[in-house]
XYZ file of C-alpha atoms in Angstrom:
283
model
C -30.196 36.801 7.302
C -26.552 36.157 8.710
C -26.387 33.643 5.533
C -27.620 36.544 3.499
C -25.167 39.155 4.786
C -22.425 36.907 4.910
C -22.966 36.238 1.037
C -23.163 39.645 -0.010
C -19.836 40.493 2.014
C -18.268 37.506 0.176
C -19.128 39.220 -2.632
C -21.861 37.272 -4.143
C -24.372 39.248 -5.907
C -27.761 37.921 -4.746
C -28.455 34.852 -2.460
C -31.978 32.786 -1.918
C -32.916 29.627 -0.440
C -35.306 26.839 -1.778
C -35.806 23.273 -0.809
C -34.518 20.167 -3.270
C -37.503 19.036 -4.916
C -37.001 19.082 -9.110
C -39.408 16.408 -9.802
C -41.499 18.603 -11.710
C -38.493 18.586 -14.238
C -37.711 15.060 -14.751
C -40.348 15.120 -17.408
C -39.091 17.566 -19.463
C -35.580 16.470 -18.377
C -36.084 12.789 -19.645
C -38.052 14.399 -23.134
C -34.447 16.617 -23.763
C -32.585 13.437 -23.512
C -34.735 11.582 -25.607
C -34.383 13.828 -28.383
C -30.460 13.662 -28.160
C -30.323 17.334 -27.693
C -27.160 16.860 -25.404
C -24.868 15.945 -28.295
C -21.637 14.372 -26.993
C -22.129 15.772 -23.707
C -22.365 11.900 -22.868
C -22.439 13.020 -18.829
C -25.746 14.536 -19.647
C -27.382 11.037 -20.364
C -24.978 8.735 -18.043
C -26.281 11.028 -15.054
C -30.073 11.193 -16.640
C -32.687 12.044 -13.973
C -30.605 12.456 -10.540
C -29.594 15.924 -11.982
C -33.560 16.287 -10.675
C -32.765 14.603 -7.438
C -30.321 16.568 -5.267
C -31.023 14.797 -1.992
C -29.680 11.510 -3.944
C -26.664 13.694 -5.248
C -26.095 14.671 -1.396
C -27.703 12.678 1.076
C -29.348 14.025 3.732
C -29.662 17.281 1.575
C -32.830 19.232 2.172
C -31.882 22.554 1.242
C -30.529 24.559 -1.314
C -28.354 28.000 -0.415
C -28.181 29.611 -4.389
C -26.286 32.516 -4.946
C -25.514 34.920 -8.198
C -22.289 36.404 -9.343
C -22.602 39.344 -11.838
C -19.461 38.814 -14.456
C -19.975 41.292 -17.453
C -16.666 43.124 -17.708
C -16.389 46.699 -17.847
C -15.566 47.993 -21.495
C -17.071 45.019 -23.345
C -16.500 45.229 -26.934
C -19.483 43.350 -28.213
C -20.399 44.387 -31.421
C -17.327 45.737 -32.521
C -15.617 42.673 -32.079
C -17.999 40.599 -33.851
C -18.312 43.651 -36.750
C -14.816 42.914 -37.504
C -13.702 39.855 -39.311
C -10.301 39.850 -38.373
C -10.768 39.709 -34.705
C -11.676 36.392 -32.787
C -15.090 36.770 -30.873
C -14.815 34.893 -27.548
C -17.913 34.582 -24.851
C -17.853 36.921 -22.012
C -17.641 35.002 -19.197
C -14.220 33.095 -20.623
C -12.288 37.043 -20.981
C -10.994 36.741 -17.399
C -10.201 33.924 -14.559
C -11.922 30.439 -14.059
C -15.241 31.422 -12.380
C -15.277 27.677 -11.524
C -12.487 28.316 -8.652
C -13.354 31.765 -7.434
C -16.816 30.946 -6.696
C -16.026 27.367 -6.002
C -13.698 29.067 -2.732
C -16.265 31.236 -1.710
C -18.859 29.056 -1.370
C -16.976 26.914 0.977
C -15.902 29.997 3.020
C -19.962 30.337 3.250
C -20.505 26.770 3.973
C -17.796 27.396 7.037
C -19.132 30.253 8.450
C -22.734 28.767 8.438
C -20.848 25.815 10.731
C -19.756 28.170 13.268
C -23.479 28.765 14.250
C -24.630 24.813 13.576
C -23.148 22.149 15.615
C -23.902 19.214 13.455
C -24.419 19.899 10.253
C -23.102 19.128 6.520
C -22.998 21.366 3.125
C -21.118 20.851 -0.164
C -20.493 23.222 -2.882
C -21.234 23.297 -6.609
C -20.378 25.363 -9.533
C -21.398 23.746 -12.527
C -19.467 20.986 -11.325
C -21.771 18.184 -10.314
C -25.603 16.608 -12.511
C -27.672 18.964 -10.995
C -30.181 21.685 -12.669
C -28.759 25.003 -11.203
C -30.798 27.188 -13.054
C -34.140 25.827 -11.630
C -32.365 25.924 -8.217
C -32.016 29.525 -8.791
C -35.507 30.142 -9.995
C -37.311 28.292 -7.436
C -34.916 30.274 -4.587
C -36.039 33.750 -6.148
C -32.754 34.462 -7.965
C -34.960 35.006 -11.737
C -36.557 32.767 -14.071
C -35.596 30.725 -16.944
C -35.692 32.422 -20.185
C -36.525 31.403 -23.713
C -32.894 31.144 -24.489
C -32.776 28.417 -21.442
C -30.775 31.161 -18.918
C -31.749 32.516 -15.672
C -32.831 35.972 -16.143
C -33.014 38.455 -13.349
C -35.239 41.691 -13.860
C -32.749 43.887 -12.182
C -29.879 42.225 -13.453
C -30.236 41.146 -16.854
C -28.812 37.570 -17.160
C -24.928 37.977 -17.390
C -24.059 36.493 -14.495
C -22.871 32.737 -12.805
C -24.801 30.470 -10.454
C -23.539 28.277 -7.540
C -25.129 26.561 -4.967
C -24.768 24.954 -1.370
C -26.428 21.725 -0.830
C -27.333 21.614 3.188
C -28.638 19.493 5.733
C -30.585 21.901 7.592
C -34.060 23.183 7.659
C -33.194 26.888 6.866
C -36.590 29.016 5.749
C -37.236 29.093 2.547
C -36.917 32.120 0.600
C -40.737 33.567 -0.059
C -40.922 34.915 -3.954
C -43.202 37.809 -4.238
C -45.511 37.736 -7.581
C -44.742 34.104 -8.281
C -47.557 34.357 -10.643
C -45.494 36.911 -12.947
C -42.381 35.498 -12.319
C -41.317 34.679 -16.157
C -41.513 37.839 -17.835
C -40.445 37.322 -21.101
C -43.835 37.530 -22.354
C -44.379 37.508 -26.209
C -40.743 38.277 -26.483
C -38.608 35.950 -29.257
C -35.336 37.860 -29.851
C -33.352 35.217 -28.602
C -35.102 32.568 -30.798
C -34.947 34.762 -33.980
C -31.044 35.905 -33.081
C -29.465 32.453 -32.586
C -27.490 32.821 -35.936
C -27.552 28.326 -36.362
C -31.365 27.817 -34.753
C -30.159 26.214 -31.923
C -33.330 27.252 -30.123
C -35.691 24.904 -30.973
C -38.247 25.871 -29.391
C -39.244 28.265 -26.334
C -36.962 27.124 -23.594
C -34.999 24.535 -25.426
C -31.633 24.589 -26.682
C -30.450 21.725 -29.456
C -26.872 21.463 -28.097
C -26.265 19.655 -31.154
C -26.893 23.243 -32.940
C -25.249 25.638 -30.091
C -22.071 27.684 -31.061
C -20.957 27.095 -27.446
C -21.421 23.609 -27.687
C -19.649 23.398 -31.140
C -16.613 25.379 -29.841
C -16.044 24.228 -26.340
C -17.778 20.761 -25.753
C -17.589 19.042 -29.273
C -14.160 16.897 -29.792
C -15.686 16.666 -33.901
C -15.090 18.816 -36.578
C -17.954 21.279 -37.063
C -20.861 20.379 -39.387
C -19.974 22.354 -42.760
C -23.513 23.626 -42.530
C -22.746 26.094 -39.413
C -18.689 27.051 -40.448
C -20.317 30.452 -42.502
C -23.161 30.875 -39.936
C -20.646 30.896 -36.745
C -18.805 33.925 -38.389
C -15.916 34.689 -35.931
C -17.116 33.217 -32.927
C -14.349 31.035 -31.871
C -15.148 29.992 -28.402
C -18.423 30.258 -27.071
C -21.747 32.169 -28.254
C -23.288 35.145 -26.404
C -26.079 36.378 -29.350
C -28.904 35.381 -27.056
C -27.848 37.535 -24.348
C -26.663 40.127 -26.154
C -30.400 40.539 -27.765
C -32.298 40.066 -24.797
C -33.832 43.467 -23.624
C -33.391 42.428 -19.655
C -29.973 42.626 -19.869
C -30.002 46.844 -20.332
C -30.309 46.074 -16.430
C -27.269 44.441 -16.214
C -24.816 45.202 -13.552
C -20.878 45.528 -14.367
C -18.648 42.998 -12.332
C -16.909 44.107 -9.450
C -14.604 41.394 -10.242
C -11.026 42.182 -11.489
C -10.983 38.530 -12.157
C -13.817 38.767 -14.605
C -11.884 41.742 -16.744
C -10.539 40.442 -19.998
C -6.841 39.396 -19.718
C -4.131 38.869 -22.379
C -5.867 41.565 -24.517
C -8.704 38.467 -25.610
C -11.528 41.089 -26.241
C -9.736 42.246 -29.228
C -7.334 39.692 -30.368
C -6.639 38.875 -33.844
C -7.755 35.215 -35.378
C -4.571 35.211 -37.181
C -2.874 35.610 -33.501
C -4.987 32.771 -32.306
C -4.388 30.462 -35.137
C -0.723 30.743 -34.651
C -0.989 29.657 -30.986
C 0.514 26.329 -29.578
C -1.251 23.898 -27.306
C 0.996 25.453 -24.326
C -0.530 29.125 -24.963
C -4.045 27.868 -24.796
C -3.488 26.094 -21.635
């Protein structure tokens, strides 16, 4: 109970606790890698099935404290930016400050608070920074379900949120999930699959990164394949289409974090202005 209260006091939107057993995910993870869906992200292949073995990543870990932090900025100019081909569309998550630093600092604070009650205790925070299946852990912890676009969805908050974890070596009670048999609420909806500009969602719950605009504009070092260029439109850093179309995002919560609000006019900046940036401006 104290952990839950501390997490909320630190600004997290939700918290859940689960074990570290992800053995059920090993087969699907290996299949994804075998199909080369990771593209140039060689680190995905390098760590392999370690992603499904948190206890090997941090020896002695037996529980995961999983947290959610909403990031949807106020006055988000979704459709207007996409429709104006002179503007640059930048993914919502990238409009503010770097979420890795903000969340990691707060997770570290949460871990330190717990240590005041535990004489012998070890923890390690993660925010998209280690080979670990964050969404699967969050799903097990009751934070939502993995949707057909492969992102986590919460029935009360949509999917505009970041995830973070604390791996700990103390036997905390696991969060009890109500109505576990209907945890996945995507039903027959395939809106995210149909809306994807480059058909990157090759089947429900499976994304081929090599076709994903987020991968092409952020992760890949290669020239963008000609077949995808017109389909990308004015999306120059990431893509939100699968979230924009998701019916559950009508329940999305606006972020209360000032750091996640749009900075440097990035929510309505022109393509010409960004084309003129030098590397130091980008950095």
